[in-house]
Amino acid sequence: MNDEKIYVTQPHLPPLDEFVSYLQKIWETKWLTNNGPFHQQLENQLADYLGVKYISLFTNGTLALITALQALNITGEVITTPYSFVATTHALWWNNIKPVFVDIEKKTCNINPNKIEAAITSHTTAIMPVHVYGNPCMVDEIERIADRNSLKVIYDAAHAFGVKLNGNCVLNFGDLSILSFHATKVFNTFEGGAIVCRDSKMKQHVDDLKNFGFRDEVTVTSSGINAKMSEVQAAMGLLQLKYIDSSIEKRKTIDLLYRATLKNINGLEFMEILPSVIYNYSYFPVFIDEEKFGMSRDGIYEELKTHSIFSRRYFYPLISQFSTYRDLESAKPGKMPIAENVAEQILCLPIYSELEMETVYRIVSIIKDCIKNKVG
Ligand code: T4K
């Protein structure tokens, strides 16, 4: 019995001595936050790396989402997905915006564009889709709907660091996109996040908003908040950028190994990544059809736990099932059958750059043993 605990993810950490040299610089300059040199360098380097025009760093992804809604003056109702981390909808709620949930597509787990227009009312001002697991939404359809109905689009791209669609960074779609650099993400700055903007005016507005609305010592342009990234976080980001390509490459190897070893199992399906997508391998979701597989998703989840393997059911329960939101008309049971079904089937298996191949084989064999023990 192997007692080592294996979690759904583990942060990539660069060599400590390299990080210490960044800390030494911070100690020398005594510049800890407020648009310091590392902050500025990271904004420039990330914009280059990701292939976006402007990026504004945040202390976390949730404050980036909240601020993005403020930056675009979003009010009233926003159409969104119930299949995400709860921060997506909380960001609306914190801005006194009513979330209106619509169902997802089975294939991508993302909002179904065909369901959006029926949910638009005279109060709708925006659409807030999520590129779940980093798999891109149907961005062209969403843009057409937004244009037709004069709506803004804010993508929650918390999972989509480095993802490209037809060669273009997926963060370039919509009016704004937000990223999370939390410890559990492909690219982490301990905690962290960003807003990707299309023009310099918006970048300035977002920069003002995250710094109390201060433009200079005597000018306050808006009722902003404090959502600035610190120099320690930015230093971590600069160092992470050196290792990000190899880290994603290692994740890819794990993804391929899972796909090769778990293929052709009745009742176990993978998420499809289209050839037009350059993916970041941030999650490895599988979908368990209890009837065909012979054991429930929760059965596998519990069985893995007995072997100290902690997979996660991202995103179960649906956001619309949490007490804050379940009384909303759009959240009523039966209204989003696909999302309800996917939330019952989803299991995210461990994936991170330092996950040993041996461990992947072990996880696969536990899953295969579930079939042997429960069926036939
Ligand atoms: N939008 C979307 C679509 C999101 O997924 C998220 C965050 C946000 C917005 C908001 O962005 P942030 O404000 O967080 O920047 C985690 C993360 O806390 C959260 O950032 C993430 N999404 C969500 C999907 O997952 P938990 O509650 O599952 O995290 P936790 O602490 O259980 O961590 C999972 C596993 O990771 C642990 O079992 C072990 C490992 N781990 C975790 C941490 C924190 C480590 O090895 N080291 C660590 O430091 O929410």
PDB file of N, CA and C and ligand atoms in Angstrom, residues 6-11 59-65 83-89 130-133 156-159 178-185 190-193 283 310-312 314-315, ligand 1:
ATOM      1  N   ILE A   6      -1.881  11.707  -3.120  1.00  0.00           N
ATOM      2  CA  ILE A   6      -1.848  12.282  -4.469  1.00  0.00           C
ATOM      3  C   ILE A   6      -3.095  13.138  -4.634  1.00  0.00           C
ATOM      4  N   TYR A   7      -2.871  14.433  -4.876  1.00  0.00           N
ATOM      5  CA  TYR A   7      -4.005  15.354  -5.019  1.00  0.00           C
ATOM      6  C   TYR A   7      -4.306  15.603  -6.487  1.00  0.00           C
ATOM      7  N   VAL A   8      -5.450  16.206  -6.726  1.00  0.00           N
ATOM      8  CA  VAL A   8      -5.862  16.484  -8.105  1.00  0.00           C
ATOM      9  C   VAL A   8      -4.824  17.356  -8.819  1.00  0.00           C
ATOM     10  N   THR A   9      -4.164  18.192  -8.041  1.00  0.00           N
ATOM     11  CA  THR A   9      -3.108  19.019  -8.624  1.00  0.00           C
ATOM     12  C   THR A   9      -2.060  19.338  -7.579  1.00  0.00           C
ATOM     13  N   GLN A  10      -0.963  19.855  -8.050  1.00  0.00           N
ATOM     14  CA  GLN A  10       0.130  20.291  -7.174  1.00  0.00           C
ATOM     15  C   GLN A  10       0.783  21.456  -7.906  1.00  0.00           C
ATOM     16  N   PRO A  11       1.074  22.540  -7.197  1.00  0.00           N
ATOM     17  CA  PRO A  11       1.638  23.684  -7.926  1.00  0.00           C
ATOM     18  C   PRO A  11       3.030  23.390  -8.466  1.00  0.00           C
ATOM     19  N   THR A  59      -4.450  40.660  -7.756  1.00  0.00           N
ATOM     20  CA  THR A  59      -4.024  39.844  -6.620  1.00  0.00           C
ATOM     21  C   THR A  59      -4.689  38.459  -6.621  1.00  0.00           C
ATOM     22  N   ASN A  60      -5.817  38.341  -7.293  1.00  0.00           N
ATOM     23  CA  ASN A  60      -6.413  37.010  -7.547  1.00  0.00           C
ATOM     24  C   ASN A  60      -7.434  37.130  -8.673  1.00  0.00           C
ATOM     25  N   GLY A  61      -7.900  35.978  -9.127  1.00  0.00           N
ATOM     26  CA  GLY A  61      -8.818  35.948 -10.261  1.00  0.00           C
ATOM     27  C   GLY A  61     -10.204  36.472  -9.919  1.00  0.00           C
ATOM     28  N   THR A  62     -10.635  36.265  -8.682  1.00  0.00           N
ATOM     29  CA  THR A  62     -11.981  36.696  -8.294  1.00  0.00           C
ATOM     30  C   THR A  62     -12.086  38.225  -8.329  1.00  0.00           C
ATOM     31  N   LEU A  63     -11.074  38.911  -7.777  1.00  0.00           N
ATOM     32  CA  LEU A  63     -11.096  40.380  -7.824  1.00  0.00           C
ATOM     33  C   LEU A  63     -10.967  40.883  -9.270  1.00  0.00           C
ATOM     34  N   ALA A  64     -10.278  40.115 -10.103  1.00  0.00           N
ATOM     35  CA  ALA A  64     -10.193  40.489 -11.523  1.00  0.00           C
ATOM     36  C   ALA A  64     -11.593  40.410 -12.157  1.00  0.00           C
ATOM     37  N   LEU A  65     -12.348  39.350 -11.835  1.00  0.00           N
ATOM     38  CA  LEU A  65     -13.711  39.214 -12.372  1.00  0.00           C
ATOM     39  C   LEU A  65     -14.618  40.351 -11.887  1.00  0.00           C
ATOM     40  N   TYR A  83     -21.978  25.760 -14.688  1.00  0.00           N
ATOM     41  CA  TYR A  83     -20.939  24.736 -14.592  1.00  0.00           C
ATOM     42  C   TYR A  83     -19.572  25.412 -14.531  1.00  0.00           C
ATOM     43  N   SER A  84     -19.209  25.843 -13.314  1.00  0.00           N
ATOM     44  CA  SER A  84     -17.948  26.550 -13.118  1.00  0.00           C
ATOM     45  C   SER A  84     -17.642  26.554 -11.627  1.00  0.00           C
ATOM     46  N   PHE A  85     -16.499  27.142 -11.287  1.00  0.00           N
ATOM     47  CA  PHE A  85     -16.185  27.394  -9.879  1.00  0.00           C
ATOM     48  C   PHE A  85     -17.084  28.542  -9.418  1.00  0.00           C
ATOM     49  N   VAL A  86     -17.473  28.493  -8.165  1.00  0.00           N
ATOM     50  CA  VAL A  86     -18.503  29.404  -7.662  1.00  0.00           C
ATOM     51  C   VAL A  86     -18.110  30.891  -7.777  1.00  0.00           C
ATOM     52  N   ALA A  87     -16.804  31.170  -7.886  1.00  0.00           N
ATOM     53  CA  ALA A  87     -16.341  32.558  -8.012  1.00  0.00           C
ATOM     54  C   ALA A  87     -16.940  33.255  -9.232  1.00  0.00           C
ATOM     55  N   THR A  88     -17.232  32.505 -10.290  1.00  0.00           N
ATOM     56  CA  THR A  88     -17.784  33.124 -11.509  1.00  0.00           C
ATOM     57  C   THR A  88     -19.091  33.845 -11.174  1.00  0.00           C
ATOM     58  N   THR A  89     -20.001  33.146 -10.499  1.00  0.00           N
ATOM     59  CA  THR A  89     -21.304  33.742 -10.191  1.00  0.00           C
ATOM     60  C   THR A  89     -21.208  34.703  -9.012  1.00  0.00           C
ATOM     61  N   VAL A 130     -17.541  30.759 -19.507  1.00  0.00           N
ATOM     62  CA  VAL A 130     -16.289  30.263 -18.908  1.00  0.00           C
ATOM     63  C   VAL A 130     -15.671  29.270 -19.889  1.00  0.00           C
ATOM     64  N   HIS A 131     -14.373  29.387 -20.142  1.00  0.00           N
ATOM     65  CA  HIS A 131     -13.674  28.354 -20.929  1.00  0.00           C
ATOM     66  C   HIS A 131     -13.319  27.233 -19.936  1.00  0.00           C
ATOM     67  N   VAL A 132     -14.297  26.344 -19.712  1.00  0.00           N
ATOM     68  CA  VAL A 132     -14.130  25.345 -18.642  1.00  0.00           C
ATOM     69  C   VAL A 132     -12.982  24.384 -18.979  1.00  0.00           C
ATOM     70  N   TYR A 133     -12.149  24.118 -17.999  1.00  0.00           N
ATOM     71  CA  TYR A 133     -10.933  23.295 -18.124  1.00  0.00           C
ATOM     72  C   TYR A 133      -9.969  23.865 -19.186  1.00  0.00           C
ATOM     73  N   ASP A 156     -14.645  34.355 -18.426  1.00  0.00           N
ATOM     74  CA  ASP A 156     -13.895  33.833 -17.298  1.00  0.00           C
ATOM     75  C   ASP A 156     -12.946  32.789 -17.887  1.00  0.00           C
ATOM     76  N   ALA A 157     -11.697  33.216 -18.055  1.00  0.00           N
ATOM     77  CA  ALA A 157     -10.680  32.358 -18.686  1.00  0.00           C
ATOM     78  C   ALA A 157      -9.691  31.881 -17.627  1.00  0.00           C
ATOM     79  N   ALA A 158     -10.205  31.710 -16.395  1.00  0.00           N
ATOM     80  CA  ALA A 158      -9.342  31.323 -15.272  1.00  0.00           C
ATOM     81  C   ALA A 158      -8.512  30.083 -15.587  1.00  0.00           C
ATOM     82  N   HIS A 159      -9.062  29.183 -16.429  1.00  0.00           N
ATOM     83  CA  HIS A 159      -8.357  27.922 -16.721  1.00  0.00           C
ATOM     84  C   HIS A 159      -7.582  27.969 -18.027  1.00  0.00           C
ATOM     85  N   ILE A 178     -10.596  37.256 -18.122  1.00  0.00           N
ATOM     86  CA  ILE A 178      -9.852  37.234 -16.864  1.00  0.00           C
ATOM     87  C   ILE A 178      -9.150  35.890 -16.674  1.00  0.00           C
ATOM     88  N   LEU A 179      -7.998  35.969 -16.020  1.00  0.00           N
ATOM     89  CA  LEU A 179      -7.179  34.777 -15.730  1.00  0.00           C
ATOM     90  C   LEU A 179      -7.041  34.616 -14.221  1.00  0.00           C
ATOM     91  N   SER A 180      -6.807  33.374 -13.792  1.00  0.00           N
ATOM     92  CA  SER A 180      -6.426  33.120 -12.394  1.00  0.00           C
ATOM     93  C   SER A 180      -5.031  32.526 -12.375  1.00  0.00           C
ATOM     94  N   PHE A 181      -4.203  33.032 -11.473  1.00  0.00           N
ATOM     95  CA  PHE A 181      -2.857  32.462 -11.276  1.00  0.00           C
ATOM     96  C   PHE A 181      -2.772  31.821  -9.891  1.00  0.00           C
ATOM     97  N   HIS A 182      -3.902  31.244  -9.444  1.00  0.00           N
ATOM     98  CA  HIS A 182      -3.923  30.571  -8.140  1.00  0.00           C
ATOM     99  C   HIS A 182      -2.981  29.371  -8.144  1.00  0.00           C
ATOM    100  N   ALA A 183      -2.581  28.961  -6.937  1.00  0.00           N
ATOM    101  CA  ALA A 183      -1.650  27.827  -6.770  1.00  0.00           C
ATOM    102  C   ALA A 183      -2.066  26.583  -7.545  1.00  0.00           C
ATOM    103  N   THR A 184      -3.374  26.419  -7.760  1.00  0.00           N
ATOM    104  CA  THR A 184      -3.860  25.202  -8.429  1.00  0.00           C
ATOM    105  C   THR A 184      -3.888  25.330  -9.957  1.00  0.00           C
ATOM    106  N   LYS A 185      -3.408  26.447 -10.471  1.00  0.00           N
ATOM    107  CA  LYS A 185      -3.499  26.686 -11.912  1.00  0.00           C
ATOM    108  C   LYS A 185      -2.190  26.340 -12.622  1.00  0.00           C
ATOM    109  N   PHE A 190       1.435  32.077  -6.578  1.00  0.00           N
ATOM    110  CA  PHE A 190       0.825  31.797  -5.263  1.00  0.00           C
ATOM    111  C   PHE A 190      -0.680  32.034  -5.398  1.00  0.00           C
ATOM    112  N   GLU A 191      -1.109  33.258  -5.222  1.00  0.00           N
ATOM    113  CA  GLU A 191      -2.430  33.751  -5.597  1.00  0.00           C
ATOM    114  C   GLU A 191      -2.161  34.738  -6.731  1.00  0.00           C
ATOM    115  N   GLY A 192      -3.141  34.963  -7.564  1.00  0.00           N
ATOM    116  CA  GLY A 192      -2.920  35.967  -8.610  1.00  0.00           C
ATOM    117  C   GLY A 192      -3.985  35.882  -9.677  1.00  0.00           C
ATOM    118  N   GLY A 193      -3.996  36.895 -10.521  1.00  0.00           N
ATOM    119  CA  GLY A 193      -4.959  36.917 -11.609  1.00  0.00           C
ATOM    120  C   GLY A 193      -4.657  38.070 -12.543  1.00  0.00           C
ATOM    121  N   TYR A 283      -6.533  20.370 -16.738  1.00  0.00           N
ATOM    122  CA  TYR A 283      -7.332  19.391 -15.992  1.00  0.00           C
ATOM    123  C   TYR A 283      -7.417  18.114 -16.823  1.00  0.00           C
ATOM    124  N   PHE A 310      -6.701  11.686  -4.348  1.00  0.00           N
ATOM    125  CA  PHE A 310      -7.796  12.639  -4.126  1.00  0.00           C
ATOM    126  C   PHE A 310      -8.164  13.327  -5.436  1.00  0.00           C
ATOM    127  N   SER A 311      -9.000  12.635  -6.217  1.00  0.00           N
ATOM    128  CA  SER A 311      -9.528  13.256  -7.429  1.00  0.00           C
ATOM    129  C   SER A 311     -10.567  14.299  -6.981  1.00  0.00           C
ATOM    130  N   ARG A 312     -11.077  15.093  -7.901  1.00  0.00           N
ATOM    131  CA  ARG A 312     -12.082  16.100  -7.517  1.00  0.00           C
ATOM    132  C   ARG A 312     -13.251  16.085  -8.489  1.00  0.00           C
ATOM    133  N   TYR A 314     -14.895  18.522  -9.948  1.00  0.00           N
ATOM    134  CA  TYR A 314     -15.099  19.887 -10.493  1.00  0.00           C
ATOM    135  C   TYR A 314     -15.975  19.787 -11.731  1.00  0.00           C
ATOM    136  N   PHE A 315     -17.235  20.229 -11.822  1.00  0.00           N
ATOM    137  CA  PHE A 315     -17.867  21.177 -10.939  1.00  0.00           C
ATOM    138  C   PHE A 315     -19.209  20.621 -10.479  1.00  0.00           C
TER     139      PHE A 315
HETATM  140  N1  T4K B   1     -13.167  31.257 -12.207  1.00  0.00           N
HETATM  141  C1  T4K B   1     -12.928  29.945 -12.326  1.00  0.00           C
HETATM  142  C2  T4K B   1     -13.499  29.206 -13.482  1.00  0.00           C
HETATM  143  C3  T4K B   1     -12.123  29.297 -11.382  1.00  0.00           C
HETATM  144  O1  T4K B   1     -11.878  27.964 -11.491  1.00  0.00           O
HETATM  145  C4  T4K B   1     -11.579  30.044 -10.309  1.00  0.00           C
HETATM  146  C5  T4K B   1     -10.766  29.396  -9.300  1.00  0.00           C
HETATM  147  C6  T4K B   1     -11.840  31.420 -10.252  1.00  0.00           C
HETATM  148  C7  T4K B   1     -12.647  31.992 -11.229  1.00  0.00           C
HETATM  149  C8  T4K B   1     -11.302  32.292  -9.175  1.00  0.00           C
HETATM  150  O2  T4K B   1      -9.904  32.473  -9.270  1.00  0.00           O
HETATM  151  P1  T4K B   1      -9.056  32.770  -7.931  1.00  0.00           P
HETATM  152  O3  T4K B   1      -9.711  33.908  -7.202  1.00  0.00           O
HETATM  153  O4  T4K B   1      -8.987  31.505  -7.118  1.00  0.00           O
HETATM  154  O5  T4K B   1      -7.694  33.192  -8.470  1.00  0.00           O
HETATM  155  C9  T4K B   1      -9.487  25.616  -6.165  1.00  0.00           C
HETATM  156  C10 T4K B   1      -8.862  26.980  -6.204  1.00  0.00           C
HETATM  157  O6  T4K B   1      -8.776  27.572  -4.910  1.00  0.00           O
HETATM  158  C11 T4K B   1      -9.529  27.923  -7.134  1.00  0.00           C
HETATM  159  O7  T4K B   1      -8.578  28.914  -7.436  1.00  0.00           O
HETATM  160  C12 T4K B   1      -9.936  27.257  -8.422  1.00  0.00           C
HETATM  161  N2  T4K B   1     -10.672  28.125  -9.287  1.00  0.00           N
HETATM  162  C13 T4K B   1     -10.772  26.032  -8.126  1.00  0.00           C
HETATM  163  C14 T4K B   1     -11.206  25.304  -9.382  1.00  0.00           C
HETATM  164  O8  T4K B   1      -9.998  25.130  -7.366  1.00  0.00           O
HETATM  165  P2  T4K B   1     -10.427  24.241  -4.163  1.00  0.00           P
HETATM  166  O9  T4K B   1     -11.261  24.637  -3.007  1.00  0.00           O
HETATM  167  O10 T4K B   1     -10.777  23.032  -4.924  1.00  0.00           O
HETATM  168  O11 T4K B   1      -8.859  24.186  -3.761  1.00  0.00           O
HETATM  169  P3  T4K B   1      -8.117  23.202  -2.763  1.00  0.00           P
HETATM  170  O12 T4K B   1      -7.490  24.013  -1.713  1.00  0.00           O
HETATM  171  O13 T4K B   1      -9.008  22.087  -2.373  1.00  0.00           O
HETATM  172  O14 T4K B   1      -6.951  22.656  -3.708  1.00  0.00           O
HETATM  173  C15 T4K B   1      -7.082  21.552  -4.577  1.00  0.00           C
HETATM  174  C16 T4K B   1      -5.874  20.654  -4.410  1.00  0.00           C
HETATM  175  O15 T4K B   1      -4.709  21.311  -4.854  1.00  0.00           O
HETATM  176  C17 T4K B   1      -5.588  20.276  -2.969  1.00  0.00           C
HETATM  177  O16 T4K B   1      -6.271  19.096  -2.650  1.00  0.00           O
HETATM  178  C18 T4K B   1      -4.094  20.076  -2.943  1.00  0.00           C
HETATM  179  C19 T4K B   1      -3.579  20.973  -4.050  1.00  0.00           C
HETATM  180  N3  T4K B   1      -2.959  22.196  -3.536  1.00  0.00           N
HETATM  181  C20 T4K B   1      -3.746  23.290  -3.252  1.00  0.00           C
HETATM  182  C21 T4K B   1      -3.179  24.437  -2.778  1.00  0.00           C
HETATM  183  C22 T4K B   1      -4.032  25.636  -2.466  1.00  0.00           C
HETATM  184  C23 T4K B   1      -1.601  22.241  -3.320  1.00  0.00           C
HETATM  185  O17 T4K B   1      -0.909  21.216  -3.556  1.00  0.00           O
HETATM  186  N4  T4K B   1      -1.036  23.400  -2.891  1.00  0.00           N
HETATM  187  C24 T4K B   1      -1.754  24.506  -2.616  1.00  0.00           C
HETATM  188  O18 T4K B   1      -1.194  25.532  -2.220  1.00  0.00           O
HETATM  189  O19 T4K B   1     -10.427  25.496  -5.143  1.00  0.00           O
END
